[in-house]
Amino acid sequence: MPLNKSRVINAALTIVDREGLDALNMRRLGTELGVDPMAIYRHVDGRDGVLDGLAQRMWEEVNVAIEDGPWREQLREFTRALRRVFHAHPYAAPLMLQRFVIPVSLLESVHAQLRALRDAGFSEERAGAIIRTLQSFGVGYGLAELTCFGIPEVGGADLSQAEMLVLLGQALPPGVPPHLADAAIALYAVTNPEAAFESGLDLLLDGLRPDHGPPGSSAPAAQS
Amino acid sequence: MPLNKSRVINAALTIVDREGLDALNMRRLGTELGVDPMAIYRHVDGRDGVLDGLAQRMWEEVNVAIEDGPWREQLREFTRALRRVFHAHPYAAPLMLQRFVIPVSLLESVHAQLRALRDAGFSEERAGAIIRTLQSFGVGYGLAELTCFGIPEVGGADLSQAEMLVLLGQALPPGVPPHLADAAIALYAVTNPEAAFESGLDLLLDGLRPDHGPPGSSAPAAQS
DNA sequence: ACCTGAACACCGTTCAAGT
DNA sequence: ACCTGAACACCGTTCAAGT
């Protein structure tokens, strides 16, 4: 079992998932692999290379099963998957937004989405805008949740209303006027994170209508 | 002119804006302030405290002039301001999503937005969802642009179509099939970043309709 | 070709003095 | 009360050997 890049990234992810990004150093990674730290440099371009590898791994985890089916559901499922990575790997997932790497698996998803939207009657330009918007929303939402609720909490995802308010209180500047505290509560003290995300997703998807009529389909029914 | 927190954060932002986050260390910060590095620890809680201060500063920069006017324009302007910070401080802005700090100025914006939406006939819950969605979109989009185009390029914001394609090619895995390269181009090779962002914003805002009829206004005209 | 370990430069932070 | 500087622990990386 010779050392290779994949094994290095695996070990790195194990460390990061358990102890956070700061705990990842080359010496630690060496002992985790049972190898001299310097041996790693043969397979990966230093610590930076390891972080690149982690970012790539995170994007690859955004894989979604259904790539056919109605376009709206396809986009919805992809955006959910985007957020899910942040919950699954709260320490490593932010790397997706720090390093520019595009794995093939992501391009395959994008390709399927572009085709689905084009088939539904969206112009090429609008299709791109829609996917970019959903991607931004997905990663932005996932990342914002992480920084709001703190890393360990978001993993368990079960904070009581009281605990959340205390957490919020600590982040608020001392001596905020009541009406601003109310605003903070309304915005950040979310009781059901899943439902809150879904309603944001609905907001985005329900407003979408093809520009020119689709090749052949009945009228969509979303705006009740 | 005694040393204080505000002066420390100012100096830190100067360094970070010019040379990036990695260039920010306590010794460097000391010389920038003309002070022994250890003097800084009196006013700020170590390097971490400096980063917290920078995150706070970034959020404070998301100030928007108009806080009245129609709700749609108010939200639009705020989301634009969110993205603008990432272009103004490409190195420091990502800290907004790494540390949980909420300055009063942000809460004031949120409060005004909540009221505007409530007055327009949106329920409290839906108003929160809308603002959260727009915030996620704004920061997600800004951050994604940064990682896509690279930090210095996003500042200048003038990349030729050719330069952008080369940049994209470097990020793509070697030997991607043509149809996937096409997908990457459609999604990432944006010729007009401003226009692309605006169309995402339109996507989000145009779909919004109050739940119960507004207190008294004529019908909105957005979906032409 | 691949792994090893000593060594170097750098950085955050503690602590005991200074004024 | 505030600033100073020596010192320590830690970490990424280079380099000359090893097998």
GROMACS .gro file of C-alpha atoms (C1' of nucleotides) in nm:
model
  486
    1MET     CA    1   0.000   0.000   0.000
    2PRO     CA    2   0.219   0.281  -0.131
    3LEU     CA    3   0.133   0.635  -0.033
    4ASN     CA    4  -0.077   0.816  -0.290
    5LYS     CA    5  -0.275   1.137  -0.319
    6SER     CA    6  -0.608   0.977  -0.245
    7ARG     CA    7  -0.485   0.825   0.082
    8VAL     CA    8  -0.336   1.159   0.186
    9ILE     CA    9  -0.663   1.343   0.126
   10ASN     CA   10  -0.857   1.073   0.310
   11ALA     CA   11  -0.637   1.106   0.615
   12ALA     CA   12  -0.658   1.485   0.597
   13LEU     CA   13  -1.039   1.475   0.585
   14THR     CA   14  -1.047   1.243   0.885
   15ILE     CA   15  -0.840   1.487   1.087
   16VAL     CA   16  -1.029   1.795   0.972
   17ASP     CA   17  -1.373   1.642   1.028
   18ARG     CA   18  -1.277   1.543   1.380
   19GLU     CA   19  -1.063   1.833   1.500
   20GLY     CA   20  -1.099   2.120   1.257
   21LEU     CA   21  -0.879   2.287   0.997
   22ASP     CA   22  -0.626   2.422   1.245
   23ALA     CA   23  -0.543   2.071   1.363
   24LEU     CA   24  -0.430   1.981   1.013
   25ASN     CA   25  -0.053   2.013   0.995
   26MET     CA   26   0.199   1.811   0.804
   27ARG     CA   27   0.344   1.640   1.111
   28ARG     CA   28   0.000   1.534   1.231
   29LEU     CA   29  -0.091   1.416   0.884
   30GLY     CA   30   0.230   1.213   0.877
   31THR     CA   31   0.154   1.026   1.199
   32GLU     CA   32  -0.207   0.969   1.085
   33LEU     CA   33  -0.064   0.801   0.775
   34GLY     CA   34   0.211   0.622   0.969
   35VAL     CA   35   0.470   0.793   0.752
   36ASP     CA   36   0.737   1.057   0.782
   37PRO     CA   37   0.574   1.399   0.729
   38MET     CA   38   0.810   1.477   0.445
   39ALA     CA   39   0.699   1.174   0.248
   40ILE     CA   40   0.370   1.352   0.183
   41TYR     CA   41   0.537   1.618  -0.028
   42ARG     CA   42   0.600   1.357  -0.298
   43HIS     CA   43   0.228   1.312  -0.359
   44VAL     CA   44   0.077   1.649  -0.285
   45ASP     CA   45   0.198   2.005  -0.326
   46GLY     CA   46   0.252   2.094   0.039
   47ARG     CA   47  -0.020   2.194   0.282
   48ASP     CA   48  -0.182   2.405   0.011
   49GLY     CA   49  -0.208   2.101  -0.210
   50VAL     CA   50  -0.383   1.913   0.067
   51LEU     CA   51  -0.638   2.192   0.102
   52ASP     CA   52  -0.696   2.190  -0.273
   53GLY     CA   53  -0.754   1.817  -0.254
   54LEU     CA   54  -1.005   1.863   0.025
   55ALA     CA   55  -1.192   2.129  -0.172
   56GLN     CA   56  -1.213   1.893  -0.468
   57ARG     CA   57  -1.338   1.612  -0.245
   58MET     CA   58  -1.612   1.837  -0.109
   59TRP     CA   59  -1.736   1.928  -0.455
   60GLU     CA   60  -1.736   1.563  -0.551
   61GLU     CA   61  -1.964   1.493  -0.256
   62VAL     CA   62  -2.231   1.718  -0.408
   63ASN     CA   63  -2.342   1.427  -0.618
   64VAL     CA   64  -2.710   1.387  -0.675
   65ALA     CA   65  -2.876   1.067  -0.790
   66ILE     CA   66  -3.158   1.197  -1.009
   67GLU     CA   67  -3.033   1.378  -1.313
   68ASP     CA   68  -3.352   1.338  -1.507
   69GLY     CA   69  -3.702   1.415  -1.393
   70PRO     CA   70  -3.864   1.759  -1.393
   71TRP     CA   71  -3.618   2.050  -1.400
   72ARG     CA   72  -3.756   2.210  -1.088
   73GLU     CA   73  -3.699   1.898  -0.879
   74GLN     CA   74  -3.357   1.848  -1.029
   75LEU     CA   75  -3.246   2.198  -0.932
   76ARG     CA   76  -3.405   2.165  -0.590
   77GLU     CA   77  -3.224   1.841  -0.519
   78PHE     CA   78  -2.890   1.982  -0.630
   79THR     CA   79  -2.922   2.290  -0.412
   80ARG     CA   80  -3.014   2.072  -0.116
   81ALA     CA   81  -2.706   1.861  -0.182
   82LEU     CA   82  -2.494   2.175  -0.184
   83ARG     CA   83  -2.615   2.273   0.161
   84ARG     CA   84  -2.586   1.915   0.286
   85VAL     CA   85  -2.210   1.912   0.233
   86PHE     CA   86  -2.174   2.201   0.475
   87HIS     CA   87  -2.359   2.004   0.740
   88ALA     CA   88  -2.168   1.683   0.670
   89HIS     CA   89  -1.825   1.849   0.673
   90PRO     CA   90  -1.858   2.180   0.855
   91TYR     CA   91  -1.483   2.230   0.881
   92ALA     CA   92  -1.383   2.122   0.531
   93ALA     CA   93  -1.677   2.243   0.320
   94PRO     CA   94  -1.586   2.615   0.334
   95LEU     CA   95  -1.276   2.525   0.133
   96MET     CA   96  -1.508   2.486  -0.166
   97LEU     CA   97  -1.535   2.864  -0.167
   98GLN     CA   98  -1.168   2.934  -0.111
   99ARG     CA   99  -1.008   2.735  -0.391
  100PHE     CA  100  -1.117   2.725  -0.751
  101VAL     CA  101  -1.143   2.360  -0.844
  102ILE     CA  102  -1.406   2.204  -1.067
  103PRO     CA  103  -1.436   1.825  -1.062
  104VAL     CA  104  -1.594   1.643  -1.353
  105SER     CA  105  -1.882   1.522  -1.139
  106LEU     CA  106  -1.990   1.883  -1.082
  107LEU     CA  107  -1.972   1.960  -1.453
  108GLU     CA  108  -2.191   1.660  -1.522
  109SER     CA  109  -2.456   1.794  -1.286
  110VAL     CA  110  -2.434   2.138  -1.443
  111HIS     CA  111  -2.458   1.993  -1.791
  112ALA     CA  112  -2.771   1.797  -1.701
  113GLN     CA  113  -2.927   2.104  -1.543
  114LEU     CA  114  -2.851   2.323  -1.844
  115ARG     CA  115  -3.011   2.068  -2.075
  116ALA     CA  116  -3.317   2.029  -1.855
  117LEU     CA  117  -3.371   2.405  -1.844
  118ARG     CA  118  -3.318   2.443  -2.218
  119ASP     CA  119  -3.566   2.164  -2.284
  120ALA     CA  120  -3.818   2.339  -2.063
  121GLY     CA  121  -3.799   2.652  -2.276
  122PHE     CA  122  -3.543   2.862  -2.092
  123SER     CA  123  -3.288   3.051  -2.299
  124GLU     CA  124  -2.921   2.954  -2.265
  125GLU     CA  125  -2.848   3.280  -2.086
  126ARG     CA  126  -3.131   3.251  -1.840
  127ALA     CA  127  -3.047   2.890  -1.768
  128GLY     CA  128  -2.695   2.994  -1.670
  129ALA     CA  129  -2.828   3.272  -1.449
  130ILE     CA  130  -3.065   3.034  -1.274
  131ILE     CA  131  -2.798   2.777  -1.197
  132ARG     CA  132  -2.551   3.040  -1.080
  133THR     CA  133  -2.815   3.190  -0.854
  134LEU     CA  134  -2.907   2.857  -0.701
  135GLN     CA  135  -2.544   2.765  -0.648
  136SER     CA  136  -2.473   3.096  -0.479
  137PHE     CA  137  -2.779   3.057  -0.262
  138GLY     CA  138  -2.696   2.700  -0.167
  139VAL     CA  139  -2.338   2.759  -0.061
  140GLY     CA  140  -2.416   3.098   0.090
  141TYR     CA  141  -2.698   2.955   0.298
  142GLY     CA  142  -2.497   2.656   0.414
  143LEU     CA  143  -2.201   2.870   0.507
  144ALA     CA  144  -2.416   3.128   0.685
  145GLU     CA  145  -2.580   2.858   0.895
  146LEU     CA  146  -2.239   2.734   0.999
  147THR     CA  147  -2.113   3.070   1.114
  148CYS     CA  148  -2.445   3.149   1.284
  149PHE     CA  149  -2.493   2.837   1.489
  150GLY     CA  150  -2.132   2.733   1.536
  151ILE     CA  151  -1.969   2.427   1.393
  152PRO     CA  152  -2.047   2.152   1.646
  153GLU     CA  153  -2.407   2.263   1.690
  154VAL     CA  154  -2.484   2.253   1.322
  155GLY     CA  155  -2.371   1.893   1.312
  156GLY     CA  156  -2.611   1.786   1.585
  157ALA     CA  157  -2.859   2.039   1.453
  158ASP     CA  158  -3.058   2.022   1.775
  159LEU     CA  159  -3.041   2.347   1.963
  160SER     CA  160  -3.326   2.436   2.192
  161GLN     CA  161  -3.493   2.771   2.133
  162ALA     CA  162  -3.340   2.891   2.461
  163GLU     CA  163  -2.987   2.783   2.371
  164MET     CA  164  -3.014   2.953   2.037
  165LEU     CA  165  -3.124   3.280   2.193
  166VAL     CA  166  -2.829   3.272   2.432
  167LEU     CA  167  -2.593   3.208   2.142
  168LEU     CA  168  -2.750   3.496   1.956
  169GLY     CA  169  -2.718   3.719   2.260
  170GLN     CA  170  -2.346   3.659   2.275
  171ALA     CA  171  -2.298   3.762   1.914
  172LEU     CA  172  -2.504   4.077   1.954
  173PRO     CA  173  -2.330   4.400   2.053
  174PRO     CA  174  -2.381   4.482   2.421
  175GLY     CA  175  -2.674   4.710   2.488
  176VAL     CA  176  -2.868   4.682   2.162
  177PRO     CA  177  -3.206   4.855   2.168
  178PRO     CA  178  -3.501   4.612   2.197
  179HIS     CA  179  -3.639   4.669   1.850
  180LEU     CA  180  -3.304   4.572   1.697
  181ALA     CA  181  -3.281   4.264   1.919
  182ASP     CA  182  -3.625   4.171   1.784
  183ALA     CA  183  -3.496   4.204   1.430
  184ALA     CA  184  -3.202   3.977   1.516
  185ILE     CA  185  -3.437   3.718   1.662
  186ALA     CA  186  -3.669   3.728   1.362
  187LEU     CA  187  -3.379   3.673   1.128
  188TYR     CA  188  -3.136   3.445   1.308
  189ALA     CA  189  -3.327   3.249   1.573
  190VAL     CA  190  -3.464   2.990   1.334
  191THR     CA  191  -3.647   2.708   1.510
  192ASN     CA  192  -3.659   2.469   1.216
  193PRO     CA  193  -3.349   2.507   0.995
  194GLU     CA  194  -3.465   2.256   0.735
  195ALA     CA  195  -3.800   2.426   0.688
  196ALA     CA  196  -3.636   2.768   0.673
  197PHE     CA  197  -3.401   2.653   0.398
  198GLU     CA  198  -3.683   2.491   0.205
  199SER     CA  199  -3.890   2.808   0.210
  200GLY     CA  200  -3.595   3.002   0.072
  201LEU     CA  201  -3.564   2.742  -0.199
  202ASP     CA  202  -3.934   2.773  -0.278
  203LEU     CA  203  -3.897   3.147  -0.302
  204LEU     CA  204  -3.637   3.101  -0.571
  205LEU     CA  205  -3.788   2.815  -0.767
  206ASP     CA  206  -4.153   2.916  -0.761
  207GLY     CA  207  -4.078   3.243  -0.934
  208LEU     CA  208  -3.918   3.074  -1.235
  209ARG     CA  209  -4.109   3.065  -1.563
  210PRO     CA  210  -3.971   2.970  -1.904
  211ASP     CA  211  -3.925   3.263  -2.145
  212HIS     CA  212  -4.063   3.108  -2.460
  213GLY     CA  213  -4.320   2.834  -2.428
  214PRO     CA  214  -4.172   2.488  -2.368
  215PRO     CA  215  -4.162   2.241  -2.662
  216GLY     CA  216  -4.481   2.076  -2.544
  217SER     CA  217  -4.624   2.059  -2.193
  218SER     CA  218  -4.923   2.166  -1.991
  219ALA     CA  219  -4.919   2.481  -1.782
  220PRO     CA  220  -4.715   2.458  -1.461
  221ALA     CA  221  -4.901   2.488  -1.132
  222ALA     CA  222  -4.687   2.635  -0.858
  223GLN     CA  223  -4.827   2.979  -0.772
  224SER     CA  224  -5.137   2.869  -0.582
  225MET     CA  225  -0.249   5.922   2.002
  226PRO     CA  226  -0.263   5.616   2.224
  227LEU     CA  227  -0.311   5.278   2.067
  228ASN     CA  228  -0.674   5.164   2.054
  229LYS     CA  229  -0.878   4.889   1.893
  230SER     CA  230  -0.999   5.103   1.606
  231ARG     CA  231  -0.644   5.199   1.505
  232VAL     CA  232  -0.537   4.834   1.522
  233ILE     CA  233  -0.818   4.721   1.294
  234ASN     CA  234  -0.747   5.007   1.053
  235ALA     CA  235  -0.385   4.903   1.022
  236ALA     CA  236  -0.483   4.539   0.984
  237LEU     CA  237  -0.726   4.622   0.702
  238THR     CA  238  -0.458   4.824   0.524
  239ILE     CA  239  -0.221   4.528   0.531
  240VAL     CA  240  -0.485   4.273   0.433
  241ASP     CA  241  -0.625   4.483   0.148
  242ARG     CA  242  -0.278   4.529   0.005
  243GLU     CA  243  -0.111   4.195   0.066
  244GLY     CA  244  -0.374   3.943   0.169
  245LEU     CA  245  -0.468   3.762   0.488
  246ASP     CA  246  -0.149   3.559   0.508
  247ALA     CA  247   0.061   3.874   0.529
  248LEU     CA  248  -0.119   3.975   0.847
  249ASN     CA  249   0.092   3.872   1.144
  250MET     CA  250   0.141   4.039   1.478
  251ARG     CA  251   0.497   4.151   1.409
  252ARG     CA  252   0.399   4.309   1.078
  253LEU     CA  253   0.099   4.473   1.240
  254GLY     CA  254   0.332   4.612   1.506
  255THR     CA  255   0.565   4.778   1.260
  256GLU     CA  256   0.266   4.915   1.062
  257LEU     CA  257   0.150   5.080   1.385
  258GLY     CA  258   0.503   5.184   1.485
  259VAL     CA  259   0.465   4.989   1.806
  260ASP     CA  260   0.601   4.678   1.968
  261PRO     CA  261   0.395   4.381   1.847
  262MET     CA  262   0.307   4.285   2.204
  263ALA     CA  263   0.146   4.621   2.272
  264ILE     CA  264  -0.140   4.514   2.045
  265TYR     CA  265  -0.248   4.241   2.285
  266ARG     CA  266  -0.366   4.509   2.530
  267HIS     CA  267  -0.634   4.627   2.287
  268VAL     CA  268  -0.733   4.320   2.095
  269ASP     CA  269  -0.759   3.952   2.181
  270GLY     CA  270  -0.465   3.822   1.981
  271ARG     CA  271  -0.467   3.753   1.610
  272ASP     CA  272  -0.813   3.602   1.639
  273GLY     CA  273  -0.940   3.923   1.788
  274VAL     CA  274  -0.800   4.116   1.494
  275LEU     CA  275  -0.983   3.889   1.252
  276ASP     CA  276  -1.305   3.936   1.449
  277GLY     CA  277  -1.256   4.309   1.426
  278LEU     CA  278  -1.205   4.288   1.051
  279ALA     CA  279  -1.523   4.081   1.010
  280GLN     CA  280  -1.716   4.342   1.205
  281ARG     CA  281  -1.568   4.619   0.992
  282MET     CA  282  -1.677   4.442   0.677
  283TRP     CA  283  -2.036   4.408   0.796
  284GLU     CA  284  -2.038   4.775   0.889
  285GLU     CA  285  -1.941   4.859   0.534
  286VAL     CA  286  -2.264   4.703   0.407
  287ASN     CA  287  -2.437   5.028   0.481
  288VAL     CA  288  -2.701   5.144   0.242
  289ALA     CA  289  -2.832   5.498   0.219
  290ILE     CA  290  -3.195   5.445   0.132
  291GLU     CA  291  -3.385   5.273   0.408
  292ASP     CA  292  -3.722   5.390   0.293
  293GLY     CA  293  -3.867   5.368  -0.052
  294PRO     CA  294  -4.035   5.063  -0.206
  295TRP     CA  295  -3.944   4.732  -0.041
  296ARG     CA  296  -3.821   4.572  -0.360
  297GLU     CA  297  -3.568   4.848  -0.423
  298GLN     CA  298  -3.459   4.847  -0.062
  299LEU     CA  299  -3.384   4.475  -0.072
  300ARG     CA  300  -3.215   4.505  -0.408
  301GLU     CA  301  -2.987   4.781  -0.288
  302PHE     CA  302  -2.892   4.590   0.024
  303THR     CA  303  -2.804   4.275  -0.166
  304ARG     CA  304  -2.595   4.480  -0.407
  305ALA     CA  305  -2.412   4.634  -0.111
  306LEU     CA  306  -2.345   4.286   0.023
  307ARG     CA  307  -2.175   4.183  -0.299
  308ARG     CA  308  -1.994   4.515  -0.325
  309VAL     CA  309  -1.800   4.450  -0.004
  310PHE     CA  310  -1.649   4.139  -0.159
  311HIS     CA  311  -1.523   4.343  -0.451
  312ALA     CA  312  -1.398   4.627  -0.232
  313HIS     CA  313  -1.214   4.399   0.013
  314PRO     CA  314  -1.162   4.066  -0.159
  315TYR     CA  315  -0.919   3.943   0.106
  316ALA     CA  316  -1.103   4.060   0.416
  317ALA     CA  317  -1.467   4.018   0.316
  318PRO     CA  318  -1.472   3.636   0.342
  319LEU     CA  319  -1.416   3.683   0.716
  320MET     CA  320  -1.782   3.792   0.735
  321LEU     CA  321  -1.870   3.427   0.680
  322GLN     CA  322  -1.613   3.285   0.916
  323ARG     CA  323  -1.690   3.473   1.236
  324PHE     CA  324  -2.031   3.536   1.386
  325VAL     CA  325  -2.046   3.906   1.458
  326ILE     CA  326  -2.348   4.129   1.413
  327PRO     CA  327  -2.291   4.504   1.422
  328VAL     CA  328  -2.576   4.741   1.505
  329SER     CA  329  -2.568   4.894   1.160
  330LEU     CA  330  -2.660   4.556   1.008
  331LEU     CA  331  -2.946   4.511   1.253
  332GLU     CA  332  -3.077   4.853   1.158
  333SER     CA  333  -3.087   4.752   0.793
  334VAL     CA  334  -3.258   4.426   0.880
  335HIS     CA  335  -3.511   4.604   1.097
  336ALA     CA  336  -3.598   4.847   0.821
  337GLN     CA  337  -3.634   4.562   0.573
  338LEU     CA  338  -3.858   4.361   0.803
  339ARG     CA  339  -4.084   4.659   0.852
  340ALA     CA  340  -4.097   4.737   0.482
  341LEU     CA  341  -4.195   4.381   0.400
  342ARG     CA  342  -4.455   4.365   0.678
  343ASP     CA  343  -4.606   4.691   0.557
  344ALA     CA  344  -4.627   4.549   0.208
  345GLY     CA  345  -4.835   4.258   0.331
  346PHE     CA  346  -4.578   3.987   0.389
  347SER     CA  347  -4.612   3.772   0.698
  348GLU     CA  348  -4.341   3.794   0.964
  349GLU     CA  349  -4.220   3.445   0.876
  350ARG     CA  350  -4.205   3.505   0.506
  351ALA     CA  351  -4.028   3.836   0.556
  352GLY     CA  352  -3.755   3.657   0.750
  353ALA     CA  353  -3.723   3.391   0.482
  354ILE     CA  354  -3.692   3.653   0.211
  355ILE     CA  355  -3.419   3.847   0.389
  356ARG     CA  356  -3.226   3.532   0.476
  357THR     CA  357  -3.248   3.416   0.117
  358LEU     CA  358  -3.124   3.746  -0.021
  359GLN     CA  359  -2.841   3.762   0.230
  360SER     CA  360  -2.731   3.408   0.145
  361PHE     CA  361  -2.748   3.486  -0.222
  362GLY     CA  362  -2.555   3.810  -0.188
  363VAL     CA  363  -2.265   3.673   0.011
  364GLY     CA  364  -2.263   3.343  -0.176
  365TYR     CA  365  -2.251   3.519  -0.511
  366GLY     CA  366  -1.981   3.761  -0.404
  367LEU     CA  367  -1.768   3.487  -0.258
  368ALA     CA  368  -1.816   3.259  -0.559
  369GLU     CA  369  -1.705   3.536  -0.795
  370LEU     CA  370  -1.390   3.582  -0.589
  371THR     CA  371  -1.290   3.219  -0.599
  372CYS     CA  372  -1.380   3.190  -0.967
  373PHE     CA  373  -1.195   3.485  -1.108
  374GLY     CA  374  -0.915   3.514  -0.855
  375ILE     CA  375  -0.864   3.795  -0.611
  376PRO     CA  376  -0.667   4.055  -0.808
  377GLU     CA  377  -0.877   4.009  -1.121
  378VAL     CA  378  -1.203   4.069  -0.943
  379GLY     CA  379  -1.075   4.400  -0.818
  380GLY     CA  380  -0.994   4.527  -1.164
  381ALA     CA  381  -1.298   4.344  -1.294
  382ASP     CA  382  -1.170   4.369  -1.648
  383LEU     CA  383  -1.078   4.032  -1.785
  384SER     CA  384  -1.097   3.977  -2.156
  385GLN     CA  385  -1.308   3.687  -2.276
  386ALA     CA  386  -0.988   3.511  -2.380
  387GLU     CA  387  -0.816   3.558  -2.045
  388MET     CA  388  -1.120   3.426  -1.866
  389LEU     CA  389  -1.132   3.115  -2.080
  390VAL     CA  390  -0.765   3.043  -2.009
  391LEU     CA  391  -0.827   3.087  -1.637
  392LEU     CA  392  -1.119   2.851  -1.664
  393GLY     CA  393  -0.913   2.600  -1.854
  394GLN     CA  394  -0.658   2.586  -1.574
  395ALA     CA  395  -0.923   2.508  -1.316
  396LEU     CA  396  -1.082   2.237  -1.529
  397PRO     CA  397  -0.961   1.880  -1.487
  398PRO     CA  398  -0.728   1.778  -1.772
  399GLY     CA  399  -0.903   1.602  -2.058
  400VAL     CA  400  -1.265   1.698  -1.994
  401PRO     CA  401  -1.502   1.593  -2.271
  402PRO     CA  402  -1.617   1.884  -2.491
  403HIS     CA  403  -1.979   1.885  -2.377
  404LEU     CA  404  -1.867   1.931  -2.015
  405ALA     CA  405  -1.626   2.206  -2.113
  406ASP     CA  406  -1.924   2.375  -2.279
  407ALA     CA  407  -2.120   2.351  -1.957
  408ALA     CA  408  -1.830   2.508  -1.768
  409ILE     CA  409  -1.814   2.793  -2.018
  410ALA     CA  410  -2.189   2.855  -2.002
  411LEU     CA  411  -2.176   2.873  -1.625
  412TYR     CA  412  -1.845   3.034  -1.537
  413ALA     CA  413  -1.725   3.238  -1.835
  414VAL     CA  414  -1.940   3.539  -1.762
  415THR     CA  415  -1.868   3.833  -1.989
  416ASN     CA  416  -2.055   4.095  -1.788
  417PRO     CA  417  -2.037   4.019  -1.414
  418GLU     CA  418  -2.260   4.309  -1.312
  419ALA     CA  419  -2.536   4.211  -1.552
  420ALA     CA  420  -2.510   3.847  -1.448
  421PHE     CA  421  -2.552   3.939  -1.083
  422GLU     CA  422  -2.844   4.168  -1.159
  423SER     CA  423  -3.029   3.897  -1.348
  424GLY     CA  424  -2.989   3.664  -1.052
  425LEU     CA  425  -3.125   3.936  -0.831
  426ASP     CA  426  -3.420   3.984  -1.066
  427LEU     CA  427  -3.487   3.612  -1.055
  428LEU     CA  428  -3.522   3.634  -0.681
  429LEU     CA  429  -3.711   3.959  -0.645
  430ASP     CA  430  -3.953   3.929  -0.936
  431GLY     CA  431  -4.102   3.611  -0.796
  432LEU     CA  432  -4.200   3.772  -0.466
  433ARG     CA  433  -4.566   3.847  -0.401
  434PRO     CA  434  -4.723   3.944  -0.068
  435ASP     CA  435  -4.934   3.669   0.095
  436HIS     CA  436  -5.227   3.878   0.208
  437GLY     CA  437  -5.314   4.192   0.018
  438PRO     CA  438  -5.112   4.498   0.118
  439PRO     CA  439  -5.280   4.762   0.337
  440GLY     CA  440  -5.359   4.970   0.032
  441SER     CA  441  -5.177   4.990  -0.300
  442SER     CA  442  -5.227   4.925  -0.667
  443ALA     CA  443  -5.126   4.596  -0.822
  444PRO     CA  444  -4.750   4.548  -0.872
  445ALA     CA  445  -4.624   4.524  -1.228
  446ALA     CA  446  -4.305   4.322  -1.255
  447GLN     CA  447  -4.380   4.006  -1.454
  448SER     CA  448  -4.410   4.154  -1.799
  449DA     C1'  449   1.212   0.625  -0.733
  450DC     C1'  450   1.074   0.682  -0.280
  451DC     C1'  451   1.124   0.778   0.208
  452DT     C1'  452   1.386   0.985   0.619
  453DG     C1'  453   1.535   1.324   0.964
  454DA     C1'  454   1.800   1.705   1.080
  455DA     C1'  455   1.785   2.195   1.032
  456DC     C1'  456   1.601   2.666   0.923
  457DA     C1'  457   1.293   3.042   0.907
  458DC     C1'  458   0.869   3.216   1.075
  459DC     C1'  459   0.494   3.318   1.381
  460DG     C1'  460   0.158   3.340   1.794
  461DT     C1'  461   0.186   3.403   2.257
  462DT     C1'  462   0.359   3.401   2.763
  463DC     C1'  463   0.604   3.631   3.099
  464DA     C1'  464   0.896   3.911   3.362
  465DA     C1'  465   1.053   4.374   3.346
  466DG     C1'  466   1.052   4.835   3.248
  467DT     C1'  467   0.847   5.344   3.259
  468DA     C1'  468  -0.189   5.154   3.332
  469DC     C1'  469   0.063   5.082   2.934
  470DC     C1'  470   0.451   4.936   2.658
  471DT     C1'  471   0.888   4.644   2.581
  472DG     C1'  472   1.179   4.253   2.447
  473DA     C1'  473   1.358   3.817   2.543
  474DA     C1'  474   1.213   3.345   2.518
  475DC     C1'  475   0.932   2.927   2.403
  476DA     C1'  476   0.660   2.621   2.142
  477DC     C1'  477   0.491   2.515   1.696
  478DC     C1'  478   0.477   2.459   1.203
  479DG     C1'  479   0.581   2.465   0.683
  480DT     C1'  480   0.942   2.361   0.403
  481DT     C1'  481   1.436   2.286   0.217
  482DC     C1'  482   1.801   1.986   0.168
  483DA     C1'  483   2.131   1.636   0.197
  484DA     C1'  484   2.127   1.153   0.286
  485DG     C1'  485   1.968   0.713   0.302
  486DT     C1'  486   1.757   0.253   0.089
   0.00000   0.00000   0.00000
